[in-house]
Amino acid sequence: MLTQPTTIVRSRPSTILFTMLLAVLGLVVACGTASNPSGGPATSGNTPGGAVVTTTPAANTIVIKNFAYVPPSLTVAPGTKITVINEDKAPHTVTATDHSFDSGTIEGGQRGEVTAPTTPGTYPYICTVHPYMKGTLIVQ
Amino acid sequence: MSPRPSAGELLARVVAAAGLGYDAYAHLDLASRFDANTAVISQGMLFRAETVLAVLAALGVLLTRWRAAVIFALLVAGSALGAVLLYRYVDVGVLGPLPNMYEPAWYPEKTLSAVAEAAAVLALAAQPLFGSEWRSPGSR
Ligand SMILES: [Cu+2]
């Protein structure tokens, strides 16, 4: 009877495959953990040295970074022109929920502008592209 | 594994793996931006899961000639393409555990990942054309 060593030959590629799958899985998990430290500060404000860069935006400016408004709450005088800087790759808007102001779509890397209402008050706003993005404009 | 794959089959497999590879990269890169969009599962976690699936699928079509690997990769690339198109044009709303991933915008990274997924789908769908060399796991 002839027995062919097929088992050995056939087990090789699958062993290599399995090892590589494990390696890649490990890599992806490691990358995911590194780029998103649990309990750590906002992800992409970190310098290579590990120091946290706190963006202090100029007055009357809303910066959009990593799908968040900075500062989340901005106080301005009535009728102020507010510059909106989109530092993301994705487009965003600054749109009052009562539609009293709307920047329109600001593409990634571009700037836009909104004019604060003349009536004092608290104006919540969202991004119409990503409605879970929320900010507040206080006019006083 | 013989007979050796034809040049056409090899090319199609490389295209499919490259498409899946870019899909994996783009989803991992964007994941942290979408953590805030959450229902039972967050969009960020879904993106990370997509990365793992796409990497497995790419390795499967590169390192094996299993029919199951091609079908798995086709499902991964096809569902990713279907999802990005659906959520680009339809405000689906929260769907069971899934957050509302509606995003009525294209931007370079998103567009390129959709193109990569489409290329992978085409390259994978072409695999049966390479005929009898298309293997299933048990065949030798
Ligand atoms: Cu947005």
PDB file of C-alpha atoms and ligand atoms in Angstrom:
ATOM      1  CA  MET A   1       0.000   0.000   0.000  1.00  0.00           C
ATOM      2  CA  LEU A   2       1.235   3.407  -0.909  1.00  0.00           C
ATOM      3  CA  THR A   3       0.709   6.181   1.578  1.00  0.00           C
ATOM      4  CA  GLN A   4       1.407   9.619   0.280  1.00  0.00           C
ATOM      5  CA  PRO A   5       2.734  12.298   2.631  1.00  0.00           C
ATOM      6  CA  THR A   6      -0.154  14.585   1.677  1.00  0.00           C
ATOM      7  CA  THR A   7      -0.996  15.453   5.266  1.00  0.00           C
ATOM      8  CA  ILE A   8       2.397  17.012   5.899  1.00  0.00           C
ATOM      9  CA  VAL A   9       2.429  18.894   2.613  1.00  0.00           C
ATOM     10  CA  ARG A  10      -1.105  20.145   3.073  1.00  0.00           C
ATOM     11  CA  SER A  11      -0.736  21.205   6.685  1.00  0.00           C
ATOM     12  CA  ARG A  12       2.124  23.579   5.887  1.00  0.00           C
ATOM     13  CA  PRO A  13       0.245  26.398   4.096  1.00  0.00           C
ATOM     14  CA  SER A  14      -2.533  26.407   6.658  1.00  0.00           C
ATOM     15  CA  THR A  15      -0.036  26.601   9.521  1.00  0.00           C
ATOM     16  CA  ILE A  16       1.657  29.574   7.882  1.00  0.00           C
ATOM     17  CA  LEU A  17      -1.731  31.138   7.213  1.00  0.00           C
ATOM     18  CA  PHE A  18      -2.879  30.650  10.774  1.00  0.00           C
ATOM     19  CA  THR A  19       0.307  32.176  12.183  1.00  0.00           C
ATOM     20  CA  MET A  20      -0.008  35.194   9.897  1.00  0.00           C
ATOM     21  CA  LEU A  21      -3.655  35.690  10.787  1.00  0.00           C
ATOM     22  CA  LEU A  22      -2.734  35.713  14.464  1.00  0.00           C
ATOM     23  CA  ALA A  23       0.078  38.184  13.843  1.00  0.00           C
ATOM     24  CA  VAL A  24      -2.154  40.570  11.915  1.00  0.00           C
ATOM     25  CA  LEU A  25      -4.952  40.296  14.441  1.00  0.00           C
ATOM     26  CA  GLY A  26      -2.485  41.172  17.167  1.00  0.00           C
ATOM     27  CA  LEU A  27      -1.208  44.113  15.151  1.00  0.00           C
ATOM     28  CA  VAL A  28      -4.687  45.497  14.514  1.00  0.00           C
ATOM     29  CA  VAL A  29      -5.642  45.179  18.160  1.00  0.00           C
ATOM     30  CA  ALA A  30      -2.367  46.835  19.199  1.00  0.00           C
ATOM     31  CA  CYS A  31      -2.868  49.697  16.731  1.00  0.00           C
ATOM     32  CA  GLY A  32      -6.441  50.163  17.856  1.00  0.00           C
ATOM     33  CA  THR A  33      -5.376  50.311  21.488  1.00  0.00           C
ATOM     34  CA  ALA A  34      -2.456  52.641  20.831  1.00  0.00           C
ATOM     35  CA  SER A  35      -4.463  55.097  18.754  1.00  0.00           C
ATOM     36  CA  ASN A  36      -7.281  55.136  21.268  1.00  0.00           C
ATOM     37  CA  PRO A  37      -5.919  54.956  24.807  1.00  0.00           C
ATOM     38  CA  SER A  38      -8.722  54.193  27.240  1.00  0.00           C
ATOM     39  CA  GLY A  39      -9.184  57.012  29.691  1.00  0.00           C
ATOM     40  CA  GLY A  40      -6.490  59.045  27.958  1.00  0.00           C
ATOM     41  CA  PRO A  41      -6.912  62.516  26.529  1.00  0.00           C
ATOM     42  CA  ALA A  42      -8.189  63.253  23.044  1.00  0.00           C
ATOM     43  CA  THR A  43      -6.330  61.073  20.579  1.00  0.00           C
ATOM     44  CA  SER A  44      -4.729  63.252  17.967  1.00  0.00           C
ATOM     45  CA  GLY A  45      -3.741  66.223  20.097  1.00  0.00           C
ATOM     46  CA  ASN A  46      -0.731  64.251  21.294  1.00  0.00           C
ATOM     47  CA  THR A  47       2.771  65.137  20.223  1.00  0.00           C
ATOM     48  CA  PRO A  48       5.275  62.335  19.646  1.00  0.00           C
ATOM     49  CA  GLY A  49       6.773  63.162  23.029  1.00  0.00           C
ATOM     50  CA  GLY A  50       3.462  62.449  24.670  1.00  0.00           C
ATOM     51  CA  ALA A  51       2.708  66.005  25.770  1.00  0.00           C
ATOM     52  CA  VAL A  52      -0.867  67.098  25.195  1.00  0.00           C
ATOM     53  CA  VAL A  53      -1.295  70.087  22.921  1.00  0.00           C
ATOM     54  CA  THR A  54      -4.271  72.048  24.111  1.00  0.00           C
ATOM     55  CA  THR A  55      -5.606  74.036  21.215  1.00  0.00           C
ATOM     56  CA  THR A  56      -6.535  77.463  22.493  1.00  0.00           C
ATOM     57  CA  PRO A  57      -8.597  78.854  19.638  1.00  0.00           C
ATOM     58  CA  ALA A  58      -8.523  82.530  18.806  1.00  0.00           C
ATOM     59  CA  ALA A  59     -11.456  84.593  20.027  1.00  0.00           C
ATOM     60  CA  ASN A  60     -14.652  84.259  18.011  1.00  0.00           C
ATOM     61  CA  THR A  61     -13.399  81.064  16.422  1.00  0.00           C
ATOM     62  CA  ILE A  62     -14.776  77.546  16.417  1.00  0.00           C
ATOM     63  CA  VAL A  63     -12.287  74.842  15.472  1.00  0.00           C
ATOM     64  CA  ILE A  64     -13.609  71.465  14.356  1.00  0.00           C
ATOM     65  CA  LYS A  65     -11.179  68.664  15.028  1.00  0.00           C
ATOM     66  CA  ASN A  66     -11.746  64.920  15.270  1.00  0.00           C
ATOM     67  CA  PHE A  67     -15.479  65.433  14.857  1.00  0.00           C
ATOM     68  CA  ALA A  68     -15.709  67.769  17.861  1.00  0.00           C
ATOM     69  CA  TYR A  69     -16.194  71.518  18.312  1.00  0.00           C
ATOM     70  CA  VAL A  70     -13.479  73.414  20.164  1.00  0.00           C
ATOM     71  CA  PRO A  71     -14.523  75.075  22.385  1.00  0.00           C
ATOM     72  CA  PRO A  72     -17.732  73.115  22.876  1.00  0.00           C
ATOM     73  CA  SER A  73     -19.327  76.266  24.252  1.00  0.00           C
ATOM     74  CA  LEU A  74     -18.433  79.703  22.906  1.00  0.00           C
ATOM     75  CA  THR A  75     -19.625  83.047  24.258  1.00  0.00           C
ATOM     76  CA  VAL A  76     -19.783  86.047  21.922  1.00  0.00           C
ATOM     77  CA  ALA A  77     -21.423  89.445  21.639  1.00  0.00           C
ATOM     78  CA  PRO A  78     -24.623  89.786  19.542  1.00  0.00           C
ATOM     79  CA  GLY A  79     -24.003  89.877  15.799  1.00  0.00           C
ATOM     80  CA  THR A  80     -20.366  88.723  16.058  1.00  0.00           C
ATOM     81  CA  LYS A  81     -18.835  87.119  12.982  1.00  0.00           C
ATOM     82  CA  ILE A  82     -17.405  83.733  14.016  1.00  0.00           C
ATOM     83  CA  THR A  83     -14.742  81.962  11.968  1.00  0.00           C
ATOM     84  CA  VAL A  84     -15.179  78.200  11.684  1.00  0.00           C
ATOM     85  CA  ILE A  85     -12.022  76.210  10.930  1.00  0.00           C
ATOM     86  CA  ASN A  86     -12.483  72.591   9.863  1.00  0.00           C
ATOM     87  CA  GLU A  87      -9.265  70.715  10.602  1.00  0.00           C
ATOM     88  CA  ASP A  88     -10.776  67.308   9.731  1.00  0.00           C
ATOM     89  CA  LYS A  89     -10.751  65.497   6.395  1.00  0.00           C
ATOM     90  CA  ALA A  90     -14.522  65.125   6.485  1.00  0.00           C
ATOM     91  CA  PRO A  91     -16.930  68.002   5.781  1.00  0.00           C
ATOM     92  CA  HIS A  92     -18.832  69.555   8.690  1.00  0.00           C
ATOM     93  CA  THR A  93     -21.293  72.341   9.386  1.00  0.00           C
ATOM     94  CA  VAL A  94     -22.151  74.660  12.268  1.00  0.00           C
ATOM     95  CA  THR A  95     -25.931  74.792  12.157  1.00  0.00           C
ATOM     96  CA  ALA A  96     -28.164  76.214  14.890  1.00  0.00           C
ATOM     97  CA  THR A  97     -30.926  73.790  15.826  1.00  0.00           C
ATOM     98  CA  ASP A  98     -33.361  76.710  15.427  1.00  0.00           C
ATOM     99  CA  HIS A  99     -31.635  77.564  12.108  1.00  0.00           C
ATOM    100  CA  SER A 100     -30.793  81.105  13.273  1.00  0.00           C
ATOM    101  CA  PHE A 101     -27.314  80.563  11.806  1.00  0.00           C
ATOM    102  CA  ASP A 102     -25.795  77.998   9.445  1.00  0.00           C
ATOM    103  CA  SER A 103     -22.268  77.813   8.077  1.00  0.00           C
ATOM    104  CA  GLY A 104     -23.264  75.533   5.231  1.00  0.00           C
ATOM    105  CA  THR A 105     -20.961  72.652   4.354  1.00  0.00           C
ATOM    106  CA  ILE A 106     -17.306  73.337   5.158  1.00  0.00           C
ATOM    107  CA  GLU A 107     -15.061  70.817   3.403  1.00  0.00           C
ATOM    108  CA  GLY A 108     -12.093  69.274   5.197  1.00  0.00           C
ATOM    109  CA  GLY A 109      -9.232  71.729   5.703  1.00  0.00           C
ATOM    110  CA  GLN A 110     -11.420  74.714   4.788  1.00  0.00           C
ATOM    111  CA  ARG A 111     -12.873  77.641   6.752  1.00  0.00           C
ATOM    112  CA  GLY A 112     -16.345  79.020   6.972  1.00  0.00           C
ATOM    113  CA  GLU A 113     -18.213  81.671   8.878  1.00  0.00           C
ATOM    114  CA  VAL A 114     -21.366  82.145  10.895  1.00  0.00           C
ATOM    115  CA  THR A 115     -22.864  85.318  12.303  1.00  0.00           C
ATOM    116  CA  ALA A 116     -24.148  85.162  15.852  1.00  0.00           C
ATOM    117  CA  PRO A 117     -27.816  86.117  16.345  1.00  0.00           C
ATOM    118  CA  THR A 118     -28.493  89.652  17.570  1.00  0.00           C
ATOM    119  CA  THR A 119     -30.828  88.417  20.305  1.00  0.00           C
ATOM    120  CA  PRO A 120     -28.973  87.296  23.462  1.00  0.00           C
ATOM    121  CA  GLY A 121     -29.560  83.698  24.423  1.00  0.00           C
ATOM    122  CA  THR A 122     -28.182  80.175  24.336  1.00  0.00           C
ATOM    123  CA  TYR A 123     -28.126  78.602  20.897  1.00  0.00           C
ATOM    124  CA  PRO A 124     -27.369  74.883  20.591  1.00  0.00           C
ATOM    125  CA  TYR A 125     -25.952  73.898  17.241  1.00  0.00           C
ATOM    126  CA  ILE A 126     -25.117  70.653  15.447  1.00  0.00           C
ATOM    127  CA  CYS A 127     -23.345  69.412  12.349  1.00  0.00           C
ATOM    128  CA  THR A 128     -25.952  68.477   9.771  1.00  0.00           C
ATOM    129  CA  VAL A 129     -23.572  65.895   8.265  1.00  0.00           C
ATOM    130  CA  HIS A 130     -22.992  64.287  11.682  1.00  0.00           C
ATOM    131  CA  PRO A 131     -25.933  65.225  13.924  1.00  0.00           C
ATOM    132  CA  TYR A 132     -24.268  63.625  16.967  1.00  0.00           C
ATOM    133  CA  MET A 133     -21.751  66.506  16.887  1.00  0.00           C
ATOM    134  CA  LYS A 134     -23.066  69.137  19.286  1.00  0.00           C
ATOM    135  CA  GLY A 135     -21.936  72.597  20.414  1.00  0.00           C
ATOM    136  CA  THR A 136     -23.379  75.658  22.086  1.00  0.00           C
ATOM    137  CA  LEU A 137     -23.170  79.330  21.180  1.00  0.00           C
ATOM    138  CA  ILE A 138     -23.967  81.782  23.976  1.00  0.00           C
ATOM    139  CA  VAL A 139     -24.852  85.296  22.873  1.00  0.00           C
ATOM    140  CA  GLN A 140     -24.695  87.938  25.586  1.00  0.00           C
TER     141      GLN A 140
ATOM    142  CA  MET B   1      -0.616  23.687  -4.856  1.00  0.00           C
ATOM    143  CA  SER B   2      -0.831  22.803  -8.503  1.00  0.00           C
ATOM    144  CA  PRO B   3      -1.769  23.553 -11.163  1.00  0.00           C
ATOM    145  CA  ARG B   4      -0.312  26.979 -10.616  1.00  0.00           C
ATOM    146  CA  PRO B   5      -2.734  29.893 -10.768  1.00  0.00           C
ATOM    147  CA  SER B   6      -2.864  31.793 -14.033  1.00  0.00           C
ATOM    148  CA  ALA B   7      -1.530  35.327 -14.284  1.00  0.00           C
ATOM    149  CA  GLY B   8      -5.100  36.580 -14.532  1.00  0.00           C
ATOM    150  CA  GLU B   9      -6.134  34.841 -11.360  1.00  0.00           C
ATOM    151  CA  LEU B  10      -3.089  36.114  -9.515  1.00  0.00           C
ATOM    152  CA  LEU B  11      -3.721  39.677 -10.682  1.00  0.00           C
ATOM    153  CA  ALA B  12      -7.356  39.486  -9.602  1.00  0.00           C
ATOM    154  CA  ARG B  13      -6.325  38.164  -6.195  1.00  0.00           C
ATOM    155  CA  VAL B  14      -3.774  40.939  -5.716  1.00  0.00           C
ATOM    156  CA  VAL B  15      -6.360  43.570  -6.721  1.00  0.00           C
ATOM    157  CA  ALA B  16      -8.875  42.074  -4.302  1.00  0.00           C
ATOM    158  CA  ALA B  17      -6.349  41.980  -1.456  1.00  0.00           C
ATOM    159  CA  ALA B  18      -5.192  45.544  -2.157  1.00  0.00           C
ATOM    160  CA  GLY B  19      -8.787  46.779  -2.169  1.00  0.00           C
ATOM    161  CA  LEU B  20      -9.508  45.000   1.100  1.00  0.00           C
ATOM    162  CA  GLY B  21      -6.242  46.311   2.516  1.00  0.00           C
ATOM    163  CA  TYR B  22      -7.166  49.921   1.820  1.00  0.00           C
ATOM    164  CA  ASP B  23     -10.645  49.304   3.202  1.00  0.00           C
ATOM    165  CA  ALA B  24      -9.017  47.990   6.400  1.00  0.00           C
ATOM    166  CA  TYR B  25      -6.683  50.987   6.655  1.00  0.00           C
ATOM    167  CA  ALA B  26      -9.388  53.603   6.044  1.00  0.00           C
ATOM    168  CA  HIS B  27     -11.762  52.104   8.609  1.00  0.00           C
ATOM    169  CA  LEU B  28      -9.056  51.886  11.286  1.00  0.00           C
ATOM    170  CA  ASP B  29      -7.898  55.427  10.505  1.00  0.00           C
ATOM    171  CA  LEU B  30     -11.407  56.877  10.784  1.00  0.00           C
ATOM    172  CA  ALA B  31     -12.664  54.708  13.661  1.00  0.00           C
ATOM    173  CA  SER B  32     -11.884  57.082  16.544  1.00  0.00           C
ATOM    174  CA  ARG B  33     -13.764  59.902  14.778  1.00  0.00           C
ATOM    175  CA  PHE B  34     -16.938  57.886  14.890  1.00  0.00           C
ATOM    176  CA  ASP B  35     -16.821  56.630  18.488  1.00  0.00           C
ATOM    177  CA  ALA B  36     -19.291  59.330  19.526  1.00  0.00           C
ATOM    178  CA  ASN B  37     -21.938  57.938  17.170  1.00  0.00           C
ATOM    179  CA  THR B  38     -23.343  55.091  19.175  1.00  0.00           C
ATOM    180  CA  ALA B  39     -26.425  52.942  19.740  1.00  0.00           C
ATOM    181  CA  VAL B  40     -25.753  49.539  21.343  1.00  0.00           C
ATOM    182  CA  ILE B  41     -22.549  49.399  19.285  1.00  0.00           C
ATOM    183  CA  SER B  42     -20.606  52.509  18.294  1.00  0.00           C
ATOM    184  CA  GLN B  43     -19.720  53.284  14.697  1.00  0.00           C
ATOM    185  CA  GLY B  44     -16.057  53.321  15.754  1.00  0.00           C
ATOM    186  CA  MET B  45     -16.227  49.735  17.009  1.00  0.00           C
ATOM    187  CA  LEU B  46     -17.986  48.647  13.811  1.00  0.00           C
ATOM    188  CA  PHE B  47     -15.155  50.265  11.828  1.00  0.00           C
ATOM    189  CA  ARG B  48     -12.544  48.359  13.862  1.00  0.00           C
ATOM    190  CA  ALA B  49     -14.441  45.126  13.312  1.00  0.00           C
ATOM    191  CA  GLU B  50     -14.504  45.873   9.581  1.00  0.00           C
ATOM    192  CA  THR B  51     -10.719  46.301   9.677  1.00  0.00           C
ATOM    193  CA  VAL B  52     -10.226  42.874  11.263  1.00  0.00           C
ATOM    194  CA  LEU B  53     -12.608  41.203   8.803  1.00  0.00           C
ATOM    195  CA  ALA B  54     -11.012  42.915   5.791  1.00  0.00           C
ATOM    196  CA  VAL B  55      -7.495  41.906   6.867  1.00  0.00           C
ATOM    197  CA  LEU B  56      -8.599  38.292   7.331  1.00  0.00           C
ATOM    198  CA  ALA B  57     -10.343  38.361   3.954  1.00  0.00           C
ATOM    199  CA  ALA B  58      -7.287  39.817   2.195  1.00  0.00           C
ATOM    200  CA  LEU B  59      -4.980  37.175   3.697  1.00  0.00           C
ATOM    201  CA  GLY B  60      -7.452  34.461   2.791  1.00  0.00           C
ATOM    202  CA  VAL B  61      -7.488  35.305  -0.915  1.00  0.00           C
ATOM    203  CA  LEU B  62      -3.734  35.901  -1.026  1.00  0.00           C
ATOM    204  CA  LEU B  63      -2.544  32.827   0.843  1.00  0.00           C
ATOM    205  CA  THR B  64      -5.156  30.220  -0.051  1.00  0.00           C
ATOM    206  CA  ARG B  65      -7.156  29.208  -3.073  1.00  0.00           C
ATOM    207  CA  TRP B  66     -10.086  28.135  -1.003  1.00  0.00           C
ATOM    208  CA  ARG B  67     -13.501  28.834  -2.430  1.00  0.00           C
ATOM    209  CA  ALA B  68     -14.661  29.703   1.106  1.00  0.00           C
ATOM    210  CA  ALA B  69     -11.981  32.403   1.332  1.00  0.00           C
ATOM    211  CA  VAL B  70     -13.216  34.035  -1.877  1.00  0.00           C
ATOM    212  CA  ILE B  71     -16.835  33.892  -0.724  1.00  0.00           C
ATOM    213  CA  PHE B  72     -15.905  35.319   2.679  1.00  0.00           C
ATOM    214  CA  ALA B  73     -13.922  38.157   1.059  1.00  0.00           C
ATOM    215  CA  LEU B  74     -16.790  38.858  -1.333  1.00  0.00           C
ATOM    216  CA  LEU B  75     -19.171  39.151   1.620  1.00  0.00           C
ATOM    217  CA  VAL B  76     -16.806  41.486   3.495  1.00  0.00           C
ATOM    218  CA  ALA B  77     -16.110  43.778   0.515  1.00  0.00           C
ATOM    219  CA  GLY B  78     -19.697  43.643  -0.763  1.00  0.00           C
ATOM    220  CA  SER B  79     -21.276  44.471   2.602  1.00  0.00           C
ATOM    221  CA  ALA B  80     -18.812  47.341   3.127  1.00  0.00           C
ATOM    222  CA  LEU B  81     -19.605  48.767  -0.306  1.00  0.00           C
ATOM    223  CA  GLY B  82     -23.337  48.299   0.230  1.00  0.00           C
ATOM    224  CA  ALA B  83     -23.168  49.986   3.628  1.00  0.00           C
ATOM    225  CA  VAL B  84     -21.158  53.017   2.513  1.00  0.00           C
ATOM    226  CA  LEU B  85     -23.498  53.604  -0.452  1.00  0.00           C
ATOM    227  CA  LEU B  86     -26.648  53.040   1.609  1.00  0.00           C
ATOM    228  CA  TYR B  87     -25.593  55.406   4.393  1.00  0.00           C
ATOM    229  CA  ARG B  88     -24.354  58.013   1.926  1.00  0.00           C
ATOM    230  CA  TYR B  89     -27.754  58.389   0.297  1.00  0.00           C
ATOM    231  CA  VAL B  90     -30.355  57.051   2.764  1.00  0.00           C
ATOM    232  CA  ASP B  91     -31.037  58.330   6.284  1.00  0.00           C
ATOM    233  CA  VAL B  92     -31.546  54.828   7.636  1.00  0.00           C
ATOM    234  CA  GLY B  93     -31.897  55.761  11.310  1.00  0.00           C
ATOM    235  CA  VAL B  94     -30.922  53.507  14.208  1.00  0.00           C
ATOM    236  CA  LEU B  95     -31.195  49.892  13.060  1.00  0.00           C
ATOM    237  CA  GLY B  96     -31.377  47.487  16.010  1.00  0.00           C
ATOM    238  CA  PRO B  97     -27.972  47.681  17.719  1.00  0.00           C
ATOM    239  CA  LEU B  98     -26.500  49.746  14.879  1.00  0.00           C
ATOM    240  CA  PRO B  99     -26.170  53.524  15.199  1.00  0.00           C
ATOM    241  CA  ASN B 100     -27.453  55.773  12.432  1.00  0.00           C
ATOM    242  CA  MET B 101     -24.386  55.964  10.198  1.00  0.00           C
ATOM    243  CA  TYR B 102     -25.994  58.324   7.684  1.00  0.00           C
ATOM    244  CA  GLU B 103     -23.329  60.683   6.373  1.00  0.00           C
ATOM    245  CA  PRO B 104     -24.462  62.627   3.311  1.00  0.00           C
ATOM    246  CA  ALA B 105     -20.966  63.489   2.102  1.00  0.00           C
ATOM    247  CA  TRP B 106     -18.009  62.148   0.154  1.00  0.00           C
ATOM    248  CA  TYR B 107     -14.438  63.050   1.034  1.00  0.00           C
ATOM    249  CA  PRO B 108     -11.211  61.601  -0.358  1.00  0.00           C
ATOM    250  CA  GLU B 109     -10.589  58.840   2.174  1.00  0.00           C
ATOM    251  CA  LYS B 110     -14.199  57.680   2.100  1.00  0.00           C
ATOM    252  CA  THR B 111     -14.470  57.847  -1.683  1.00  0.00           C
ATOM    253  CA  LEU B 112     -11.227  55.948  -2.151  1.00  0.00           C
ATOM    254  CA  SER B 113     -12.292  53.218   0.267  1.00  0.00           C
ATOM    255  CA  ALA B 114     -15.575  52.797  -1.637  1.00  0.00           C
ATOM    256  CA  VAL B 115     -13.638  52.521  -4.919  1.00  0.00           C
ATOM    257  CA  ALA B 116     -11.277  49.997  -3.315  1.00  0.00           C
ATOM    258  CA  GLU B 117     -14.221  47.928  -2.076  1.00  0.00           C
ATOM    259  CA  ALA B 118     -15.808  47.996  -5.539  1.00  0.00           C
ATOM    260  CA  ALA B 119     -12.530  46.880  -7.155  1.00  0.00           C
ATOM    261  CA  ALA B 120     -12.278  44.037  -4.646  1.00  0.00           C
ATOM    262  CA  VAL B 121     -15.866  42.953  -5.336  1.00  0.00           C
ATOM    263  CA  LEU B 122     -15.221  42.832  -9.105  1.00  0.00           C
ATOM    264  CA  ALA B 123     -11.918  40.985  -8.732  1.00  0.00           C
ATOM    265  CA  LEU B 124     -13.494  38.443  -6.386  1.00  0.00           C
ATOM    266  CA  ALA B 125     -16.596  37.975  -8.510  1.00  0.00           C
ATOM    267  CA  ALA B 126     -14.271  37.131 -11.410  1.00  0.00           C
ATOM    268  CA  GLN B 127     -12.693  34.197  -9.558  1.00  0.00           C
ATOM    269  CA  PRO B 128     -15.093  31.512 -10.873  1.00  0.00           C
ATOM    270  CA  LEU B 129     -14.025  32.540 -14.396  1.00  0.00           C
ATOM    271  CA  PHE B 130     -10.645  31.024 -13.621  1.00  0.00           C
ATOM    272  CA  GLY B 131     -12.437  27.721 -13.752  1.00  0.00           C
ATOM    273  CA  SER B 132     -11.309  24.360 -12.494  1.00  0.00           C
ATOM    274  CA  GLU B 133      -8.404  25.805 -10.597  1.00  0.00           C
ATOM    275  CA  TRP B 134     -10.840  27.338  -8.187  1.00  0.00           C
ATOM    276  CA  ARG B 135     -10.437  25.146  -5.114  1.00  0.00           C
ATOM    277  CA  SER B 136     -12.583  24.289  -2.157  1.00  0.00           C
ATOM    278  CA  PRO B 137     -10.913  23.593   1.208  1.00  0.00           C
ATOM    279  CA  GLY B 138     -11.106  19.791   0.978  1.00  0.00           C
ATOM    280  CA  SER B 139      -9.951  19.394  -2.621  1.00  0.00           C
ATOM    281  CA  ARG B 140      -6.401  18.637  -3.603  1.00  0.00           C
TER     282      ARG B 140
HETATM  283 CU    CU C   1     -19.676  66.878  10.873  1.00  0.00          CU
END
